[in-house]
mmCIF file of C-alpha atoms in Angstrom:
data_model
loop_
_atom_site.group_PDB
_atom_site.id
_atom_site.type_symbol
_atom_site.label_atom_id
_atom_site.label_comp_id
_atom_site.label_asym_id
_atom_site.label_seq_id
_atom_site.Cartn_x
_atom_site.Cartn_y
_atom_site.Cartn_z
ATOM 1 C CA MET U 964 0.947 -3.989 -17.631
ATOM 2 C CA ARG U 965 3.243 -6.217 -15.628
ATOM 3 C CA LEU U 966 2.569 -8.293 -12.518
ATOM 4 C CA GLY U 967 4.540 -7.463 -9.397
ATOM 5 C CA LEU U 968 4.419 -8.077 -5.674
ATOM 6 C CA LEU U 969 5.020 -6.022 -2.553
ATOM 7 C CA THR U 970 7.836 -7.726 -0.657
ATOM 8 C CA ALA U 971 6.414 -6.774 2.779
ATOM 9 C CA CYS U 972 4.555 -10.107 3.014
ATOM 10 C CA LEU U 973 7.892 -11.931 3.484
ATOM 11 C CA PRO U 974 9.652 -9.844 6.156
ATOM 12 C CA GLY U 975 11.920 -12.668 7.277
ATOM 13 C CA GLU U 976 13.214 -13.423 3.782
ATOM 14 C CA SER U 977 16.125 -11.693 2.081
ATOM 15 C CA LEU U 978 15.534 -9.588 -1.008
ATOM 16 C CA ALA U 979 17.600 -12.126 -2.953
ATOM 17 C CA ASP U 980 15.304 -14.967 -1.848
ATOM 18 C CA VAL U 981 12.132 -13.006 -2.670
ATOM 19 C CA ALA U 982 13.509 -11.991 -6.068
ATOM 20 C CA GLY U 983 14.568 -15.525 -6.907
ATOM 21 C CA TRP U 984 11.143 -16.925 -6.101
ATOM 22 C CA ALA U 985 9.228 -14.125 -7.836
ATOM 23 C CA GLY U 986 11.248 -14.347 -11.027
ATOM 24 C CA ALA U 987 10.681 -18.092 -11.215
ATOM 25 C CA HIS U 988 6.925 -17.923 -10.584
ATOM 26 C CA GLY U 989 5.511 -15.521 -13.135
ATOM 27 C CA TYR U 990 6.259 -12.167 -11.556
ATOM 28 C CA ALA U 991 7.942 -9.346 -13.442
ATOM 29 C CA ALA U 992 8.400 -6.644 -10.785
ATOM 30 C CA LEU U 993 8.956 -5.996 -7.091
ATOM 31 C CA GLU U 994 7.615 -3.164 -4.954
ATOM 32 C CA VAL U 995 10.378 -3.283 -2.359
ATOM 33 C CA ALA U 996 9.631 -2.707 1.326
ATOM 34 C CA ALA U 997 11.914 -0.246 3.094
ATOM 35 C CA TRP U 998 10.693 0.134 6.671
ATOM 36 C CA PRO U 999 13.349 0.782 9.327
ATOM 37 C CA ASP U 1000 14.710 -2.365 10.933
ATOM 38 C CA ARG U 1001 13.232 -1.907 14.414
ATOM 39 C CA PRO U 1002 13.159 -4.413 17.308
ATOM 40 C CA GLY U 1003 9.704 -5.713 18.156
ATOM 41 C CA ARG U 1004 8.175 -4.814 14.784
ATOM 42 C CA ASP U 1005 8.790 -8.072 12.966
ATOM 43 C CA TRP U 1006 5.818 -7.533 10.617
ATOM 44 C CA GLU U 1007 7.629 -4.619 8.939
ATOM 45 C CA ALA U 1008 9.950 -5.653 6.149
ATOM 46 C CA SER U 1009 13.329 -4.009 5.588
ATOM 47 C CA HIS U 1010 14.394 -5.279 2.185
ATOM 48 C CA LEU U 1011 16.212 -2.005 1.489
ATOM 49 C CA ASP U 1012 18.385 -0.419 4.170
ATOM 50 C CA VAL U 1013 17.782 3.132 3.021
ATOM 51 C CA GLU U 1014 19.554 4.675 6.014
ATOM 52 C CA SER U 1015 22.929 3.498 4.710
ATOM 53 C CA PHE U 1016 22.053 3.260 1.020
ATOM 54 C CA ASP U 1017 24.664 4.388 -1.499
ATOM 55 C CA ALA U 1018 25.527 4.050 -5.179
ATOM 56 C CA ALA U 1019 27.285 0.722 -4.661
ATOM 57 C CA GLU U 1020 24.249 -0.767 -2.921
ATOM 58 C CA ALA U 1021 21.970 0.605 -5.636
ATOM 59 C CA ALA U 1022 24.108 -1.135 -8.269
ATOM 60 C CA ARG U 1023 23.932 -4.384 -6.292
ATOM 61 C CA VAL U 1024 20.131 -4.218 -6.035
ATOM 62 C CA ARG U 1025 19.733 -3.369 -9.721
ATOM 63 C CA GLY U 1026 21.976 -6.310 -10.609
ATOM 64 C CA LEU U 1027 20.005 -8.670 -8.377
ATOM 65 C CA LEU U 1028 16.713 -7.700 -10.011
ATOM 66 C CA ALA U 1029 18.197 -7.943 -13.503
ATOM 67 C CA GLU U 1030 19.488 -11.439 -12.711
ATOM 68 C CA HIS U 1031 15.876 -12.558 -12.238
ATOM 69 C CA ASP U 1032 14.372 -10.456 -15.066
ATOM 70 C CA LEU U 1033 12.584 -8.195 -12.579
ATOM 71 C CA GLU U 1034 11.995 -4.467 -12.518
ATOM 72 C CA LEU U 1035 11.635 -2.285 -9.444
ATOM 73 C CA SER U 1036 8.174 -0.686 -9.471
ATOM 74 C CA ALA U 1037 8.461 1.432 -6.295
ATOM 75 C CA VAL U 1038 10.125 1.808 -2.929
ATOM 76 C CA ALA U 1039 7.513 1.079 -0.234
ATOM 77 C CA TYR U 1040 7.214 2.807 3.145
ATOM 78 C CA TYR U 1041 3.583 3.034 4.251
ATOM 79 C CA GLU U 1042 3.558 5.030 7.479
ATOM 80 C CA ASN U 1043 1.591 7.788 9.221
ATOM 81 C CA ASN U 1044 2.948 11.090 7.936
ATOM 82 C CA LEU U 1045 0.542 13.038 10.182
ATOM 83 C CA HIS U 1046 1.245 11.167 13.424
ATOM 84 C CA GLU U 1047 -0.001 12.992 16.519
ATOM 85 C CA ASP U 1048 3.437 12.826 18.193
ATOM 86 C CA PRO U 1049 5.619 15.484 16.490
ATOM 87 C CA ALA U 1050 8.799 13.514 17.203
ATOM 88 C CA VAL U 1051 7.402 10.348 15.619
ATOM 89 C CA ARG U 1052 6.091 12.385 12.688
ATOM 90 C CA GLU U 1053 9.480 13.969 12.041
ATOM 91 C CA ALA U 1054 11.240 10.584 12.268
ATOM 92 C CA THR U 1055 8.744 9.234 9.728
ATOM 93 C CA HIS U 1056 9.413 12.151 7.394
ATOM 94 C CA ASP U 1057 13.171 11.685 7.754
ATOM 95 C CA HIS U 1058 12.914 8.010 6.817
ATOM 96 C CA LEU U 1059 10.635 8.871 3.906
ATOM 97 C CA ARG U 1060 13.301 11.272 2.620
ATOM 98 C CA ARG U 1061 15.849 8.446 2.828
ATOM 99 C CA CYS U 1062 13.451 6.274 0.774
ATOM 100 C CA ILE U 1063 13.283 9.049 -1.810
ATOM 101 C CA ASP U 1064 17.077 9.260 -1.899
ATOM 102 C CA ALA U 1065 17.284 5.493 -2.431
ATOM 103 C CA ALA U 1066 14.686 5.651 -5.210
ATOM 104 C CA GLN U 1067 16.755 8.291 -6.971
ATOM 105 C CA LEU U 1068 19.877 6.115 -6.777
ATOM 106 C CA LEU U 1069 17.916 3.109 -8.026
ATOM 107 C CA GLY U 1070 16.436 5.046 -10.933
ATOM 108 C CA VAL U 1071 12.835 4.304 -9.925
ATOM 109 C CA GLY U 1072 10.492 7.264 -9.929
ATOM 110 C CA LEU U 1073 7.962 6.180 -7.291
ATOM 111 C CA VAL U 1074 7.872 5.920 -3.504
ATOM 112 C CA GLY U 1075 4.705 4.555 -1.907
ATOM 113 C CA THR U 1076 3.408 5.889 1.411
ATOM 114 C CA PHE U 1077 0.296 7.069 3.290
ATOM 115 C CA VAL U 1078 -1.015 10.489 4.197
ATOM 116 C CA GLY U 1079 -2.041 9.255 7.639
ATOM 117 C CA ARG U 1080 -3.926 11.174 10.304
ATOM 118 C CA ASP U 1081 -3.418 12.839 13.665
ATOM 119 C CA VAL U 1082 -6.141 10.919 15.528
ATOM 120 C CA SER U 1083 -6.337 13.634 18.207
ATOM 121 C CA ARG U 1084 -7.657 16.144 15.623
ATOM 122 C CA THR U 1085 -10.723 16.423 13.422
ATOM 123 C CA VAL U 1086 -10.589 15.571 9.739
ATOM 124 C CA ALA U 1087 -10.785 19.287 8.861
ATOM 125 C CA GLU U 1088 -7.837 20.044 11.152
ATOM 126 C CA ASN U 1089 -5.891 17.172 9.597
ATOM 127 C CA LEU U 1090 -6.458 18.508 6.099
ATOM 128 C CA ARG U 1091 -4.951 21.848 7.122
ATOM 129 C CA LEU U 1092 -2.057 20.054 8.857
ATOM 130 C CA ALA U 1093 -1.364 18.005 5.736
ATOM 131 C CA GLU U 1094 -1.357 21.121 3.594
ATOM 132 C CA THR U 1095 1.492 22.395 5.764
ATOM 133 C CA VAL U 1096 3.676 19.338 6.286
ATOM 134 C CA LEU U 1097 3.297 17.337 3.055
ATOM 135 C CA PRO U 1098 4.276 19.848 0.325
ATOM 136 C CA PRO U 1099 7.924 19.989 1.497
ATOM 137 C CA LEU U 1100 8.109 16.204 1.106
ATOM 138 C CA VAL U 1101 6.561 16.433 -2.364
ATOM 139 C CA GLU U 1102 9.115 19.101 -3.283
ATOM 140 C CA TYR U 1103 11.984 17.022 -1.871
ATOM 141 C CA ALA U 1104 10.869 14.102 -4.060
ATOM 142 C CA ALA U 1105 10.344 16.227 -7.185
ATOM 143 C CA ALA U 1106 13.873 17.616 -6.916
ATOM 144 C CA ARG U 1107 15.062 14.005 -7.260
ATOM 145 C CA ASP U 1108 12.681 13.023 -10.093
ATOM 146 C CA VAL U 1109 10.570 10.970 -7.696
ATOM 147 C CA ARG U 1110 6.814 11.107 -7.107
ATOM 148 C CA LEU U 1111 4.947 10.011 -3.974
ATOM 149 C CA VAL U 1112 2.104 7.540 -4.591
ATOM 150 C CA ILE U 1113 -0.482 7.269 -1.833
ATOM 151 C CA GLU U 1114 -2.351 4.036 -1.160
ATOM 152 C CA ASN U 1115 -6.064 4.567 -0.526
ATOM 153 C CA CYS U 1116 -6.171 2.285 2.533
ATOM 154 C CA PRO U 1117 -8.368 3.555 5.406
ATOM 155 C CA MET U 1118 -5.859 2.285 8.046
ATOM 156 C CA GLU U 1119 -8.760 2.013 10.446
ATOM 157 C CA GLY U 1120 -6.577 0.098 12.914
ATOM 158 C CA TRP U 1121 -4.676 3.294 13.687
ATOM 159 C CA HIS U 1122 -7.853 4.921 15.030
ATOM 160 C CA PRO U 1123 -9.071 3.871 18.493
ATOM 161 C CA ASP U 1124 -12.673 3.630 17.234
ATOM 162 C CA GLY U 1125 -11.902 2.074 13.861
ATOM 163 C CA TYR U 1126 -12.521 5.181 11.765
ATOM 164 C CA PRO U 1127 -10.355 6.057 8.744
ATOM 165 C CA ALA U 1128 -6.864 7.135 9.797
ATOM 166 C CA ASN U 1129 -5.337 7.656 6.352
ATOM 167 C CA LEU U 1130 -6.816 10.651 4.577
ATOM 168 C CA ALA U 1131 -6.732 9.068 1.143
ATOM 169 C CA TYR U 1132 -9.403 6.444 1.769
ATOM 170 C CA SER U 1133 -12.203 8.239 -0.104
ATOM 171 C CA PRO U 1134 -12.371 9.328 -3.759
ATOM 172 C CA GLU U 1135 -13.732 12.625 -2.405
ATOM 173 C CA LEU U 1136 -10.179 13.325 -1.170
ATOM 174 C CA TRP U 1137 -8.287 12.295 -4.294
ATOM 175 C CA GLY U 1138 -8.637 15.702 -5.932
ATOM 176 C CA TRP U 1139 -7.311 17.257 -2.721
ATOM 177 C CA LEU U 1140 -4.312 14.896 -2.889
ATOM 178 C CA ALA U 1141 -3.666 16.005 -6.464
ATOM 179 C CA GLY U 1142 -3.641 19.620 -5.326
ATOM 180 C CA LEU U 1143 -0.797 18.753 -2.951
ATOM 181 C CA GLY U 1144 1.184 17.087 -5.751
ATOM 182 C CA LEU U 1145 0.480 13.553 -4.540
ATOM 183 C CA TRP U 1146 -0.430 10.626 -6.803
ATOM 184 C CA LEU U 1147 -2.396 7.422 -6.323
ATOM 185 C CA ASN U 1148 -1.272 3.898 -5.605
ATOM 186 C CA TYR U 1149 -4.719 2.518 -6.388
ATOM 187 C CA ASP U 1150 -5.927 -0.493 -4.368
ATOM 188 C CA PRO U 1151 -9.521 -1.551 -5.171
ATOM 189 C CA SER U 1152 -9.940 -3.849 -2.149
ATOM 190 C CA HIS U 1153 -10.436 -0.973 0.286
ATOM 191 C CA LEU U 1154 -13.153 0.604 -1.817
ATOM 192 C CA ALA U 1155 -15.223 -2.586 -1.927
ATOM 193 C CA TRP U 1156 -15.791 -2.860 1.824
ATOM 194 C CA LEU U 1157 -16.531 0.877 2.006
ATOM 195 C CA GLY U 1158 -19.386 0.364 -0.471
ATOM 196 C CA ILE U 1159 -17.657 2.196 -3.349
ATOM 197 C CA ASP U 1160 -17.593 0.770 -6.870
ATOM 198 C CA PRO U 1161 -13.838 0.428 -7.519
ATOM 199 C CA VAL U 1162 -14.253 0.709 -11.297
ATOM 200 C CA ALA U 1163 -16.318 3.901 -11.093
ATOM 201 C CA ALA U 1164 -13.726 5.408 -8.727
ATOM 202 C CA LEU U 1165 -10.912 4.389 -11.076
ATOM 203 C CA ASP U 1166 -12.655 5.779 -14.151
ATOM 204 C CA ALA U 1167 -13.012 9.167 -12.463
ATOM 205 C CA HIS U 1168 -9.401 9.402 -11.286
ATOM 206 C CA ALA U 1169 -7.337 7.248 -13.659
ATOM 207 C CA ASP U 1170 -5.121 10.173 -14.631
ATOM 208 C CA ARG U 1171 -3.731 10.230 -11.064
ATOM 209 C CA VAL U 1172 -2.878 6.505 -10.891
ATOM 210 C CA LEU U 1173 0.852 5.813 -11.233
ATOM 211 C CA HIS U 1174 0.934 2.464 -9.425
ATOM 212 C CA VAL U 1175 -1.627 -0.249 -8.645
ATOM 213 C CA GLN U 1176 -1.809 -2.672 -5.741
ATOM 214 C CA ALA U 1177 -3.789 -5.891 -6.121
ATOM 215 C CA LYS U 1178 -5.570 -7.195 -3.061
ATOM 216 C CA ASP U 1179 -9.002 -8.817 -2.777
ATOM 217 C CA VAL U 1180 -11.592 -8.662 -0.001
ATOM 218 C CA GLU U 1181 -14.080 -11.164 1.408
ATOM 219 C CA LEU U 1182 -17.349 -9.632 2.653
ATOM 220 C CA HIS U 1183 -19.972 -11.068 5.014
ATOM 221 C CA PRO U 1184 -23.052 -8.814 4.737
ATOM 222 C CA ALA U 1185 -24.974 -10.706 7.455
ATOM 223 C CA ALA U 1186 -22.264 -9.799 9.979
ATOM 224 C CA ARG U 1187 -22.224 -6.218 8.678
ATOM 225 C CA ASN U 1188 -25.928 -6.039 9.508
ATOM 226 C CA ARG U 1189 -24.940 -6.573 13.134
ATOM 227 C CA TYR U 1190 -21.748 -4.532 13.399
ATOM 228 C CA GLY U 1191 -22.159 -1.784 10.798
ATOM 229 C CA VAL U 1192 -19.604 -0.710 8.240
ATOM 230 C CA PHE U 1193 -17.024 0.388 10.851
ATOM 231 C CA GLY U 1194 -17.017 -3.051 12.467
ATOM 232 C CA ARG U 1195 -17.337 -4.514 15.919
ATOM 233 C CA VAL U 1196 -17.341 -2.090 18.865
ATOM 234 C CA LEU U 1197 -17.584 -4.308 21.986
ATOM 235 C CA ASP U 1198 -14.372 -6.246 22.646
ATOM 236 C CA ARG U 1199 -12.876 -4.533 19.631
ATOM 237 C CA GLU U 1200 -9.600 -5.831 18.199
ATOM 238 C CA PRO U 1201 -7.550 -3.522 15.960
ATOM 239 C CA TRP U 1202 -7.533 -4.589 12.306
ATOM 240 C CA THR U 1203 -10.438 -7.017 12.832
ATOM 241 C CA SER U 1204 -13.840 -5.718 11.694
ATOM 242 C CA GLY U 1205 -15.922 -8.825 12.268
ATOM 243 C CA TRP U 1206 -17.470 -8.726 8.793
ATOM 244 C CA TRP U 1207 -14.720 -8.474 6.170
ATOM 245 C CA ARG U 1208 -11.126 -9.572 5.637
ATOM 246 C CA TYR U 1209 -8.513 -9.213 2.923
ATOM 247 C CA ARG U 1210 -7.803 -12.083 0.520
ATOM 248 C CA VAL U 1211 -5.368 -12.645 -2.338
ATOM 249 C CA PRO U 1212 -6.745 -11.796 -5.812
ATOM 250 C CA GLY U 1213 -9.146 -14.463 -7.000
ATOM 251 C CA LEU U 1214 -10.436 -15.473 -3.551
ATOM 252 C CA GLY U 1215 -12.644 -12.488 -2.789
ATOM 253 C CA GLU U 1216 -15.404 -10.334 -4.210
ATOM 254 C CA LEU U 1217 -13.572 -8.274 -6.825
ATOM 255 C CA ASP U 1218 -14.094 -8.705 -10.564
ATOM 256 C CA TRP U 1219 -10.488 -8.599 -11.744
ATOM 257 C CA GLY U 1220 -11.426 -8.914 -15.407
ATOM 258 C CA ARG U 1221 -13.491 -5.746 -15.116
ATOM 259 C CA LEU U 1222 -10.773 -3.965 -13.141
ATOM 260 C CA VAL U 1223 -7.966 -4.870 -15.551
ATOM 261 C CA ASP U 1224 -10.163 -3.805 -18.455
ATOM 262 C CA ALA U 1225 -10.753 -0.426 -16.767
ATOM 263 C CA LEU U 1226 -7.006 0.027 -16.284
ATOM 264 C CA ARG U 1227 -6.358 -0.873 -19.903
ATOM 265 C CA ARG U 1228 -9.072 1.503 -21.145
ATOM 266 C CA ALA U 1229 -7.475 4.260 -19.079
ATOM 267 C CA GLY U 1230 -4.102 3.641 -20.735
ATOM 268 C CA TYR U 1231 -2.374 2.386 -17.596
ATOM 269 C CA ASP U 1232 0.774 0.511 -18.551
ATOM 270 C CA GLY U 1233 2.527 0.174 -15.199
ATOM 271 C CA VAL U 1234 2.839 -2.532 -12.571
ATOM 272 C CA VAL U 1235 -0.020 -4.264 -10.769
ATOM 273 C CA SER U 1236 1.607 -5.194 -7.456
ATOM 274 C CA VAL U 1237 0.114 -7.978 -5.317
ATOM 275 C CA GLU U 1238 -0.168 -6.913 -1.670
ATOM 276 C CA HIS U 1239 -0.569 -10.171 0.230
ATOM 277 C CA GLU U 1240 -2.491 -9.662 3.492
ATOM 278 C CA ASP U 1241 -4.613 -12.807 3.279
ATOM 279 C CA PRO U 1242 -4.919 -14.425 6.751
ATOM 280 C CA VAL U 1243 -5.807 -17.794 5.208
ATOM 281 C CA TRP U 1244 -2.588 -17.983 3.201
ATOM 282 C CA SER U 1245 -0.323 -16.685 5.969
ATOM 283 C CA GLY U 1246 1.617 -18.014 8.925
ATOM 284 C CA THR U 1247 4.661 -19.449 7.175
ATOM 285 C CA PRO U 1248 6.728 -18.368 4.166
ATOM 286 C CA GLY U 1249 5.509 -21.463 2.335
ATOM 287 C CA ARG U 1250 1.838 -20.611 2.791
ATOM 288 C CA ILE U 1251 2.486 -16.986 1.825
ATOM 289 C CA ARG U 1252 4.125 -18.157 -1.383
ATOM 290 C CA GLN U 1253 1.119 -20.397 -2.065
ATOM 291 C CA GLY U 1254 -1.099 -17.322 -1.746
ATOM 292 C CA LEU U 1255 1.155 -15.410 -4.130
ATOM 293 C CA ALA U 1256 0.894 -18.310 -6.590
ATOM 294 C CA VAL U 1257 -2.924 -18.072 -6.447
ATOM 295 C CA ALA U 1258 -2.654 -14.343 -7.179
ATOM 296 C CA GLU U 1259 -0.377 -14.998 -10.150
ATOM 297 C CA ARG U 1260 -2.764 -17.597 -11.578
ATOM 298 C CA THR U 1261 -5.601 -15.085 -11.266
ATOM 299 C CA LEU U 1262 -3.896 -11.959 -12.593
ATOM 300 C CA GLY U 1263 -1.170 -13.256 -14.892
ATOM 301 C CA PRO U 1264 -3.489 -14.306 -17.756
ATOM 302 C CA LEU U 1265 -5.550 -11.101 -17.469
ATOM 303 C CA LEU U 1266 -2.517 -8.832 -17.671
ATOM 304 C CA ALA U 1267 -1.067 -10.810 -20.580
ATOM 305 C CA ALA U 1268 -4.320 -10.851 -22.574
#
């Protein structure tokens, strides 16, 4: 296993700057963010311009990573592929296809995304919708030797009431994902606040895991006793539950020794990619890098053991 990081945490930095820092600070891989460069969405990173990507740009990116002894673990575009607005949904699918094209040119076999949810429909209706609209994307990827890996994040902030809005949040759905030809980008942090043992979930589905994201979570059970698992209702703020928050690995509840051991027992030999969403170590590029350094100190020795 090798330690990587998702570049989305540094949206204002160039890919060259992120690669230079990562290669010098114990990282061996990058999961490269490829959101569209859109005004007013500064939190989305566009480290690959997949809309104009060609063989020359692919060679440049491969050379940049090689210069810093880094591999590319996946192209990252985590968006709502079941969005309730058909025009937005189709634009999302079109950009996802461009990410797949870029992955093919780069010689990396994985593109990370979400299933998503149409929040105007029931879960059952969404499952049927997904069974219609996702297989063509899976087929498009397969024709280019690329597989789609789905992060198991609930994306509760997309739902007006804070309910899961990415239909990959529960291990109950992972077999359904497999039936559609989708694979897992396994992130244990989401399972912990949902009350699911992340090791038990991994043991049951390890054969579907092609990529791993490393994020920790800080829980406050006393606040959960007031708000419930779905978080605060009155004066609700999207993405703020009132009783849990994400942290970098080593500063939350997860037992990373146990998790890495479970991955090793399962035969996983891919990248463990740090997804930095820690509000404590955020605000400036310098603080974000400090958080990434904490993650490397936590995970680096475990992955090397």
